[in-house]
Amino acid sequence: MDRIRIRGGRTLKGSIAIGGAKNAALPLMATALLTGEGVTLTNAPALSDVVTMAALLAQHGLRVEHDRAGRHIRLEGEATNLEAPYDLVRKMRASILVLGPLLARYREARVSLPGGCAIGTRPVDLHLKGLEAMGARIDLEGGYVHASAPEGLKGARILFPQVSVGATENLLMAATLARGTTTLVNAAREPEICDLATCLVAMGANIEGIGSDRLVIEGVESLHGTTHPILPDRIEAGTFACAAAITGGEVLLKGVRQEIFGACAANLREAGVELTQEDAGLRVARVDGLRGVDAITEPFPGFATDMQAQFMALMAVAEGASMITETIFENRFMHVPELTRMGARINAHGSSAIVRGVSRLTGAPVMATDLRASVSLIIAGLAAQGDTVVNRVYHLDRGYEQVEQKLAGVGADIERLRE
Ligand SMILES: CC(=O)N[C@H]1[C@@H](OP(=O)(O)OP(=O)(O)OC[C@H]2O[C@@H](n3ccc(=O)[nH]c3=O)[C@H](O)[C@@H]2O)O[C@H](CO)[C@@H](O)[C@@H]1O
Ligand SMILES: C=C(OP(=O)(O)O)C(=O)O
């Protein structure tokens, strides 16, 4: 299994190209199930999750062309197999996003239940209850969700008791082809959901309230094909912002607008990181010392849970203390013991962690069991004295394209050790 070695102490300087967002690409790929005409996505990131989604859609029967060099994906055709098998779904939870589109267009689907993962139990009850409210019959059998709606889905008013990105996306896609009006109340409003809704509108869907927590969808008979550019990855951008800041460097995050950072931008500024919007992108610089700042994860526009581990790595070397509270996932502090092995002073208790900044971290062999935890260890390694080796790199490859090349391009001493 590949590993990443970082020799700390280099100051990052230069510019970094930010790829298309993983969390937008995956639902956008599923939209191809809503039309036979074909969807082309540009600015597509070459990530292992995108490859998994492409394999899932291909086994449903779609023709998939993935031009990695040209950064686009073309998905076209009809689903001839309505089953999403366990072997693919277990690799990537976002596979559940085929359920709504398959059910809306083909009136039936069998999708393996995605199980929990390292960061939490992550049930899909809100997806299933929403589809039931739209008239689907849902049966759980042999680890699979069997959903059917022989008469087609019908519009409904769905109030989410808790904000869910995936459930909002699944029901939004399903509602585009349902009979009548669907209203999603307390819907998630992450930039990736706006991107999905914008693409659906370009396909002929009728959606109001884009960008708000109340989406009103008037179902249409059919959708047509489109070409859609995937928005830049705010989590990749935020990760590189933390990387630059921890080294006292300055980087330009190309193509990034700071609005997509939500509350994260304020936390970074308060911590002493300068963010300057330029035409070409967002410039991130740290001139003075870092200050400890509290952060609480919340749905967008709050502080993103997908940035929590990276921000904690930054706070590990800040002056003073920082209290970091995770409200979205019940087990998202797996980086804490690994950061501690690098000399960080962190006490986690329940959903909060107190980080007392230290003047220096030291390199160590480390391992993480999820994507953002892994990258937080790279960030810590950039500032640590000596070598850090991050094991289990396959987590990183789910969500970061060529992370080591991008960091080396701005001066980091980092390499992938292939095995
Ligand atoms: C591919 C993708 O876009 N992944 C993102 C998406 O995940 P995902 O869509 O899985 O996350 P959700 O927003 O659905 O989850 C938020 C919370 O709601 C709970 N929940 C969710 C659905 C449900 O049916 N029942 C339920 O209880 C979850 O366990 C979690 O505690 O949003 C998360 C929260 O911003 C991000 O961390 C992930 O990177
Ligand atoms: C948790 C994440 O992704 P996923 O929902 O795909 O597991 C993430 O991107 O940090």
PDB file of N, CA and C in Angstrom, residues 17-90:
ATOM      1  N   ALA A  17      -3.623  24.728  -8.396  1.00  0.00           N
ATOM      2  CA  ALA A  17      -4.877  24.582  -9.156  1.00  0.00           C
ATOM      3  C   ALA A  17      -5.828  23.718  -8.327  1.00  0.00           C
ATOM      4  N   ILE A  18      -7.020  24.239  -8.098  1.00  0.00           N
ATOM      5  CA  ILE A  18      -8.013  23.493  -7.310  1.00  0.00           C
ATOM      6  C   ILE A  18      -8.929  22.743  -8.273  1.00  0.00           C
ATOM      7  N   GLY A  19      -9.163  21.476  -7.984  1.00  0.00           N
ATOM      8  CA  GLY A  19      -9.975  20.637  -8.884  1.00  0.00           C
ATOM      9  C   GLY A  19     -11.467  20.801  -8.648  1.00  0.00           C
ATOM     10  N   GLY A  20     -12.243  20.107  -9.461  1.00  0.00           N
ATOM     11  CA  GLY A  20     -13.693  20.086  -9.276  1.00  0.00           C
ATOM     12  C   GLY A  20     -14.021  19.341  -7.985  1.00  0.00           C
ATOM     13  N   ALA A  21     -15.136  19.725  -7.345  1.00  0.00           N
ATOM     14  CA  ALA A  21     -15.464  19.173  -6.023  1.00  0.00           C
ATOM     15  C   ALA A  21     -15.922  17.722  -6.094  1.00  0.00           C
ATOM     16  N   LYS A  22     -15.296  16.876  -5.279  1.00  0.00           N
ATOM     17  CA  LYS A  22     -15.743  15.476  -5.165  1.00  0.00           C
ATOM     18  C   LYS A  22     -17.226  15.417  -4.810  1.00  0.00           C
ATOM     19  N   ASN A  23     -17.617  16.222  -3.806  1.00  0.00           N
ATOM     20  CA  ASN A  23     -18.980  16.095  -3.296  1.00  0.00           C
ATOM     21  C   ASN A  23     -20.030  16.707  -4.229  1.00  0.00           C
ATOM     22  N   ALA A  24     -19.570  17.400  -5.265  1.00  0.00           N
ATOM     23  CA  ALA A  24     -20.505  17.834  -6.308  1.00  0.00           C
ATOM     24  C   ALA A  24     -20.478  16.819  -7.445  1.00  0.00           C
ATOM     25  N   ALA A  25     -19.282  16.321  -7.776  1.00  0.00           N
ATOM     26  CA  ALA A  25     -19.141  15.403  -8.908  1.00  0.00           C
ATOM     27  C   ALA A  25     -20.013  14.154  -8.736  1.00  0.00           C
ATOM     28  N   LEU A  26     -20.063  13.606  -7.507  1.00  0.00           N
ATOM     29  CA  LEU A  26     -20.760  12.322  -7.316  1.00  0.00           C
ATOM     30  C   LEU A  26     -22.267  12.437  -7.572  1.00  0.00           C
ATOM     31  N   PRO A  27     -22.980  13.407  -6.930  1.00  0.00           N
ATOM     32  CA  PRO A  27     -24.402  13.542  -7.285  1.00  0.00           C
ATOM     33  C   PRO A  27     -24.614  13.976  -8.734  1.00  0.00           C
ATOM     34  N   LEU A  28     -23.724  14.824  -9.258  1.00  0.00           N
ATOM     35  CA  LEU A  28     -23.891  15.269 -10.658  1.00  0.00           C
ATOM     36  C   LEU A  28     -23.803  14.071 -11.601  1.00  0.00           C
ATOM     37  N   MET A  29     -22.936  13.123 -11.300  1.00  0.00           N
ATOM     38  CA  MET A  29     -22.837  11.933 -12.158  1.00  0.00           C
ATOM     39  C   MET A  29     -24.151  11.140 -12.119  1.00  0.00           C
ATOM     40  N   ALA A  30     -24.779  11.099 -10.936  1.00  0.00           N
ATOM     41  CA  ALA A  30     -26.040  10.345 -10.809  1.00  0.00           C
ATOM     42  C   ALA A  30     -27.169  10.972 -11.625  1.00  0.00           C
ATOM     43  N   THR A  31     -27.067  12.256 -11.973  1.00  0.00           N
ATOM     44  CA  THR A  31     -28.142  12.896 -12.759  1.00  0.00           C
ATOM     45  C   THR A  31     -28.292  12.244 -14.133  1.00  0.00           C
ATOM     46  N   ALA A  32     -27.228  11.566 -14.597  1.00  0.00           N
ATOM     47  CA  ALA A  32     -27.310  10.932 -15.923  1.00  0.00           C
ATOM     48  C   ALA A  32     -28.365   9.825 -15.948  1.00  0.00           C
ATOM     49  N   LEU A  33     -28.761   9.332 -14.746  1.00  0.00           N
ATOM     50  CA  LEU A  33     -29.818   8.311 -14.697  1.00  0.00           C
ATOM     51  C   LEU A  33     -31.196   8.930 -14.937  1.00  0.00           C
ATOM     52  N   LEU A  34     -31.265  10.271 -14.881  1.00  0.00           N
ATOM     53  CA  LEU A  34     -32.568  10.945 -15.017  1.00  0.00           C
ATOM     54  C   LEU A  34     -32.920  11.255 -16.468  1.00  0.00           C
ATOM     55  N   THR A  35     -31.986  11.007 -17.392  1.00  0.00           N
ATOM     56  CA  THR A  35     -32.232  11.302 -18.807  1.00  0.00           C
ATOM     57  C   THR A  35     -31.517  10.283 -19.676  1.00  0.00           C
ATOM     58  N   GLY A  36     -32.070   9.991 -20.824  1.00  0.00           N
ATOM     59  CA  GLY A  36     -31.363   9.094 -21.746  1.00  0.00           C
ATOM     60  C   GLY A  36     -30.418   9.873 -22.660  1.00  0.00           C
ATOM     61  N   GLU A  37     -30.485  11.198 -22.586  1.00  0.00           N
ATOM     62  CA  GLU A  37     -29.766  12.024 -23.571  1.00  0.00           C
ATOM     63  C   GLU A  37     -28.295  12.243 -23.292  1.00  0.00           C
ATOM     64  N   GLY A  38     -27.866  12.004 -22.069  1.00  0.00           N
ATOM     65  CA  GLY A  38     -26.441  12.143 -21.774  1.00  0.00           C
ATOM     66  C   GLY A  38     -26.086  13.423 -21.059  1.00  0.00           C
ATOM     67  N   VAL A  39     -25.202  13.296 -20.096  1.00  0.00           N
ATOM     68  CA  VAL A  39     -24.726  14.435 -19.311  1.00  0.00           C
ATOM     69  C   VAL A  39     -23.210  14.472 -19.440  1.00  0.00           C
ATOM     70  N   THR A  40     -22.680  15.659 -19.747  1.00  0.00           N
ATOM     71  CA  THR A  40     -21.225  15.830 -19.799  1.00  0.00           C
ATOM     72  C   THR A  40     -20.821  16.748 -18.659  1.00  0.00           C
ATOM     73  N   LEU A  41     -19.858  16.299 -17.861  1.00  0.00           N
ATOM     74  CA  LEU A  41     -19.372  17.120 -16.748  1.00  0.00           C
ATOM     75  C   LEU A  41     -17.956  17.556 -17.061  1.00  0.00           C
ATOM     76  N   THR A  42     -17.721  18.852 -16.999  1.00  0.00           N
ATOM     77  CA  THR A  42     -16.363  19.356 -17.214  1.00  0.00           C
ATOM     78  C   THR A  42     -15.758  19.710 -15.861  1.00  0.00           C
ATOM     79  N   ASN A  43     -14.469  19.986 -15.837  1.00  0.00           N
ATOM     80  CA  ASN A  43     -13.726  20.228 -14.587  1.00  0.00           C
ATOM     81  C   ASN A  43     -13.859  19.032 -13.641  1.00  0.00           C
ATOM     82  N   ALA A  44     -13.855  17.828 -14.215  1.00  0.00           N
ATOM     83  CA  ALA A  44     -14.054  16.614 -13.397  1.00  0.00           C
ATOM     84  C   ALA A  44     -12.738  16.201 -12.736  1.00  0.00           C
ATOM     85  N   PRO A  45     -12.767  15.970 -11.423  1.00  0.00           N
ATOM     86  CA  PRO A  45     -11.538  15.575 -10.734  1.00  0.00           C
ATOM     87  C   PRO A  45     -11.226  14.095 -10.965  1.00  0.00           C
ATOM     88  N   ALA A  46      -9.937  13.758 -11.053  1.00  0.00           N
ATOM     89  CA  ALA A  46      -9.544  12.344 -11.204  1.00  0.00           C
ATOM     90  C   ALA A  46      -9.323  11.764  -9.805  1.00  0.00           C
ATOM     91  N   LEU A  47     -10.410  11.321  -9.203  1.00  0.00           N
ATOM     92  CA  LEU A  47     -10.377  10.802  -7.833  1.00  0.00           C
ATOM     93  C   LEU A  47     -10.883   9.375  -7.841  1.00  0.00           C
ATOM     94  N   SER A  48     -10.469   8.584  -6.844  1.00  0.00           N
ATOM     95  CA  SER A  48     -10.927   7.196  -6.853  1.00  0.00           C
ATOM     96  C   SER A  48     -12.440   7.111  -6.622  1.00  0.00           C
ATOM     97  N   ASP A  49     -13.034   8.064  -5.874  1.00  0.00           N
ATOM     98  CA  ASP A  49     -14.492   8.046  -5.701  1.00  0.00           C
ATOM     99  C   ASP A  49     -15.218   8.272  -7.034  1.00  0.00           C
ATOM    100  N   VAL A  50     -14.627   9.100  -7.885  1.00  0.00           N
ATOM    101  CA  VAL A  50     -15.237   9.354  -9.199  1.00  0.00           C
ATOM    102  C   VAL A  50     -15.150   8.082 -10.050  1.00  0.00           C
ATOM    103  N   VAL A  51     -14.038   7.373  -9.917  1.00  0.00           N
ATOM    104  CA  VAL A  51     -13.877   6.113 -10.652  1.00  0.00           C
ATOM    105  C   VAL A  51     -14.908   5.083 -10.148  1.00  0.00           C
ATOM    106  N   THR A  52     -15.132   5.064  -8.832  1.00  0.00           N
ATOM    107  CA  THR A  52     -16.123   4.125  -8.270  1.00  0.00           C
ATOM    108  C   THR A  52     -17.522   4.478  -8.768  1.00  0.00           C
ATOM    109  N   MET A  53     -17.857   5.757  -8.787  1.00  0.00           N
ATOM    110  CA  MET A  53     -19.190   6.171  -9.252  1.00  0.00           C
ATOM    111  C   MET A  53     -19.348   5.825 -10.730  1.00  0.00           C
ATOM    112  N   ALA A  54     -18.274   6.015 -11.506  1.00  0.00           N
ATOM    113  CA  ALA A  54     -18.334   5.696 -12.936  1.00  0.00           C
ATOM    114  C   ALA A  54     -18.575   4.190 -13.110  1.00  0.00           C
ATOM    115  N   ALA A  55     -17.904   3.380 -12.291  1.00  0.00           N
ATOM    116  CA  ALA A  55     -18.082   1.919 -12.385  1.00  0.00           C
ATOM    117  C   ALA A  55     -19.511   1.536 -12.009  1.00  0.00           C
ATOM    118  N   LEU A  56     -20.053   2.212 -11.001  1.00  0.00           N
ATOM    119  CA  LEU A  56     -21.423   1.919 -10.563  1.00  0.00           C
ATOM    120  C   LEU A  56     -22.416   2.231 -11.686  1.00  0.00           C
ATOM    121  N   LEU A  57     -22.252   3.403 -12.299  1.00  0.00           N
ATOM    122  CA  LEU A  57     -23.185   3.810 -13.363  1.00  0.00           C
ATOM    123  C   LEU A  57     -23.005   2.925 -14.597  1.00  0.00           C
ATOM    124  N   ALA A  58     -21.767   2.506 -14.861  1.00  0.00           N
ATOM    125  CA  ALA A  58     -21.515   1.624 -16.016  1.00  0.00           C
ATOM    126  C   ALA A  58     -22.203   0.282 -15.810  1.00  0.00           C
ATOM    127  N   GLN A  59     -22.147  -0.241 -14.576  1.00  0.00           N
ATOM    128  CA  GLN A  59     -22.808  -1.534 -14.360  1.00  0.00           C
ATOM    129  C   GLN A  59     -24.328  -1.396 -14.364  1.00  0.00           C
ATOM    130  N   HIS A  60     -24.836  -0.168 -14.156  1.00  0.00           N
ATOM    131  CA  HIS A  60     -26.293   0.038 -14.327  1.00  0.00           C
ATOM    132  C   HIS A  60     -26.657   0.033 -15.811  1.00  0.00           C
ATOM    133  N   GLY A  61     -25.652   0.227 -16.682  1.00  0.00           N
ATOM    134  CA  GLY A  61     -25.923   0.174 -18.125  1.00  0.00           C
ATOM    135  C   GLY A  61     -25.546   1.444 -18.880  1.00  0.00           C
ATOM    136  N   LEU A  62     -25.071   2.479 -18.186  1.00  0.00           N
ATOM    137  CA  LEU A  62     -24.718   3.715 -18.888  1.00  0.00           C
ATOM    138  C   LEU A  62     -23.363   3.563 -19.590  1.00  0.00           C
ATOM    139  N   ARG A  63     -23.213   4.284 -20.702  1.00  0.00           N
ATOM    140  CA  ARG A  63     -21.886   4.366 -21.339  1.00  0.00           C
ATOM    141  C   ARG A  63     -21.140   5.491 -20.643  1.00  0.00           C
ATOM    142  N   VAL A  64     -19.923   5.207 -20.210  1.00  0.00           N
ATOM    143  CA  VAL A  64     -19.151   6.198 -19.463  1.00  0.00           C
ATOM    144  C   VAL A  64     -17.839   6.457 -20.186  1.00  0.00           C
ATOM    145  N   GLU A  65     -17.598   7.716 -20.535  1.00  0.00           N
ATOM    146  CA  GLU A  65     -16.281   8.088 -21.087  1.00  0.00           C
ATOM    147  C   GLU A  65     -15.657   9.049 -20.098  1.00  0.00           C
ATOM    148  N   HIS A  66     -14.505   8.668 -19.571  1.00  0.00           N
ATOM    149  CA  HIS A  66     -13.829   9.527 -18.599  1.00  0.00           C
ATOM    150  C   HIS A  66     -12.503   9.953 -19.207  1.00  0.00           C
ATOM    151  N   ASP A  67     -12.432  11.188 -19.651  1.00  0.00           N
ATOM    152  CA  ASP A  67     -11.203  11.717 -20.233  1.00  0.00           C
ATOM    153  C   ASP A  67     -10.462  12.469 -19.120  1.00  0.00           C
ATOM    154  N   ARG A  68      -9.523  11.750 -18.494  1.00  0.00           N
ATOM    155  CA  ARG A  68      -8.825  12.332 -17.339  1.00  0.00           C
ATOM    156  C   ARG A  68      -8.015  13.552 -17.736  1.00  0.00           C
ATOM    157  N   ALA A  69      -7.325  13.458 -18.883  1.00  0.00           N
ATOM    158  CA  ALA A  69      -6.474  14.575 -19.310  1.00  0.00           C
ATOM    159  C   ALA A  69      -7.342  15.790 -19.636  1.00  0.00           C
ATOM    160  N   GLY A  70      -8.457  15.557 -20.327  1.00  0.00           N
ATOM    161  CA  GLY A  70      -9.343  16.667 -20.703  1.00  0.00           C
ATOM    162  C   GLY A  70     -10.268  17.069 -19.574  1.00  0.00           C
ATOM    163  N   ARG A  71     -10.214  16.324 -18.474  1.00  0.00           N
ATOM    164  CA  ARG A  71     -10.998  16.592 -17.273  1.00  0.00           C
ATOM    165  C   ARG A  71     -12.498  16.610 -17.558  1.00  0.00           C
ATOM    166  N   HIS A  72     -12.957  15.689 -18.406  1.00  0.00           N
ATOM    167  CA  HIS A  72     -14.412  15.616 -18.508  1.00  0.00           C
ATOM    168  C   HIS A  72     -14.925  14.176 -18.515  1.00  0.00           C
ATOM    169  N   ILE A  73     -16.180  14.072 -18.129  1.00  0.00           N
ATOM    170  CA  ILE A  73     -16.839  12.765 -18.063  1.00  0.00           C
ATOM    171  C   ILE A  73     -18.134  12.868 -18.841  1.00  0.00           C
ATOM    172  N   ARG A  74     -18.361  11.894 -19.717  1.00  0.00           N
ATOM    173  CA  ARG A  74     -19.620  11.845 -20.464  1.00  0.00           C
ATOM    174  C   ARG A  74     -20.352  10.576 -20.013  1.00  0.00           C
ATOM    175  N   LEU A  75     -21.601  10.731 -19.615  1.00  0.00           N
ATOM    176  CA  LEU A  75     -22.405   9.591 -19.157  1.00  0.00           C
ATOM    177  C   LEU A  75     -23.677   9.579 -19.992  1.00  0.00           C
ATOM    178  N   GLU A  76     -23.972   8.452 -20.594  1.00  0.00           N
ATOM    179  CA  GLU A  76     -25.099   8.445 -21.524  1.00  0.00           C
ATOM    180  C   GLU A  76     -25.733   7.059 -21.611  1.00  0.00           C
ATOM    181  N   GLY A  77     -27.040   7.045 -21.824  1.00  0.00           N
ATOM    182  CA  GLY A  77     -27.727   5.779 -22.075  1.00  0.00           C
ATOM    183  C   GLY A  77     -28.802   5.487 -21.038  1.00  0.00           C
ATOM    184  N   GLU A  78     -29.376   4.300 -21.158  1.00  0.00           N
ATOM    185  CA  GLU A  78     -30.462   3.894 -20.262  1.00  0.00           C
ATOM    186  C   GLU A  78     -29.936   2.876 -19.254  1.00  0.00           C
ATOM    187  N   ALA A  79     -30.494   2.903 -18.051  1.00  0.00           N
ATOM    188  CA  ALA A  79     -30.138   1.882 -17.061  1.00  0.00           C
ATOM    189  C   ALA A  79     -30.831   0.580 -17.444  1.00  0.00           C
ATOM    190  N   THR A  80     -30.050  -0.465 -17.607  1.00  0.00           N
ATOM    191  CA  THR A  80     -30.625  -1.766 -17.945  1.00  0.00           C
ATOM    192  C   THR A  80     -30.594  -2.692 -16.736  1.00  0.00           C
ATOM    193  N   ASN A  81     -29.833  -2.285 -15.711  1.00  0.00           N
ATOM    194  CA  ASN A  81     -29.744  -3.073 -14.479  1.00  0.00           C
ATOM    195  C   ASN A  81     -30.039  -2.109 -13.331  1.00  0.00           C
ATOM    196  N   LEU A  82     -31.064  -2.412 -12.550  1.00  0.00           N
ATOM    197  CA  LEU A  82     -31.502  -1.455 -11.525  1.00  0.00           C
ATOM    198  C   LEU A  82     -30.916  -1.757 -10.151  1.00  0.00           C
ATOM    199  N   GLU A  83     -29.886  -2.615 -10.130  1.00  0.00           N
ATOM    200  CA  GLU A  83     -29.304  -2.991  -8.835  1.00  0.00           C
ATOM    201  C   GLU A  83     -27.928  -2.354  -8.633  1.00  0.00           C
ATOM    202  N   ALA A  84     -27.717  -1.735  -7.462  1.00  0.00           N
ATOM    203  CA  ALA A  84     -26.389  -1.216  -7.077  1.00  0.00           C
ATOM    204  C   ALA A  84     -25.797  -2.219  -6.090  1.00  0.00           C
ATOM    205  N   PRO A  85     -24.758  -2.954  -6.509  1.00  0.00           N
ATOM    206  CA  PRO A  85     -24.293  -4.088  -5.701  1.00  0.00           C
ATOM    207  C   PRO A  85     -23.432  -3.684  -4.505  1.00  0.00           C
ATOM    208  N   TYR A  86     -23.446  -4.535  -3.511  1.00  0.00           N
ATOM    209  CA  TYR A  86     -22.710  -4.309  -2.264  1.00  0.00           C
ATOM    210  C   TYR A  86     -21.245  -4.015  -2.527  1.00  0.00           C
ATOM    211  N   ASP A  87     -20.624  -4.732  -3.469  1.00  0.00           N
ATOM    212  CA  ASP A  87     -19.185  -4.588  -3.705  1.00  0.00           C
ATOM    213  C   ASP A  87     -18.784  -3.172  -4.088  1.00  0.00           C
ATOM    214  N   LEU A  88     -19.659  -2.449  -4.775  1.00  0.00           N
ATOM    215  CA  LEU A  88     -19.345  -1.055  -5.115  1.00  0.00           C
ATOM    216  C   LEU A  88     -19.834  -0.104  -4.028  1.00  0.00           C
ATOM    217  N   VAL A  89     -21.018  -0.356  -3.502  1.00  0.00           N
ATOM    218  CA  VAL A  89     -21.588   0.562  -2.499  1.00  0.00           C
ATOM    219  C   VAL A  89     -20.707   0.590  -1.243  1.00  0.00           C
ATOM    220  N   ARG A  90     -20.131  -0.555  -0.867  1.00  0.00           N
ATOM    221  CA  ARG A  90     -19.326  -0.578   0.359  1.00  0.00           C
ATOM    222  C   ARG A  90     -18.060   0.265   0.201  1.00  0.00           C
TER     223      ARG A  90
END
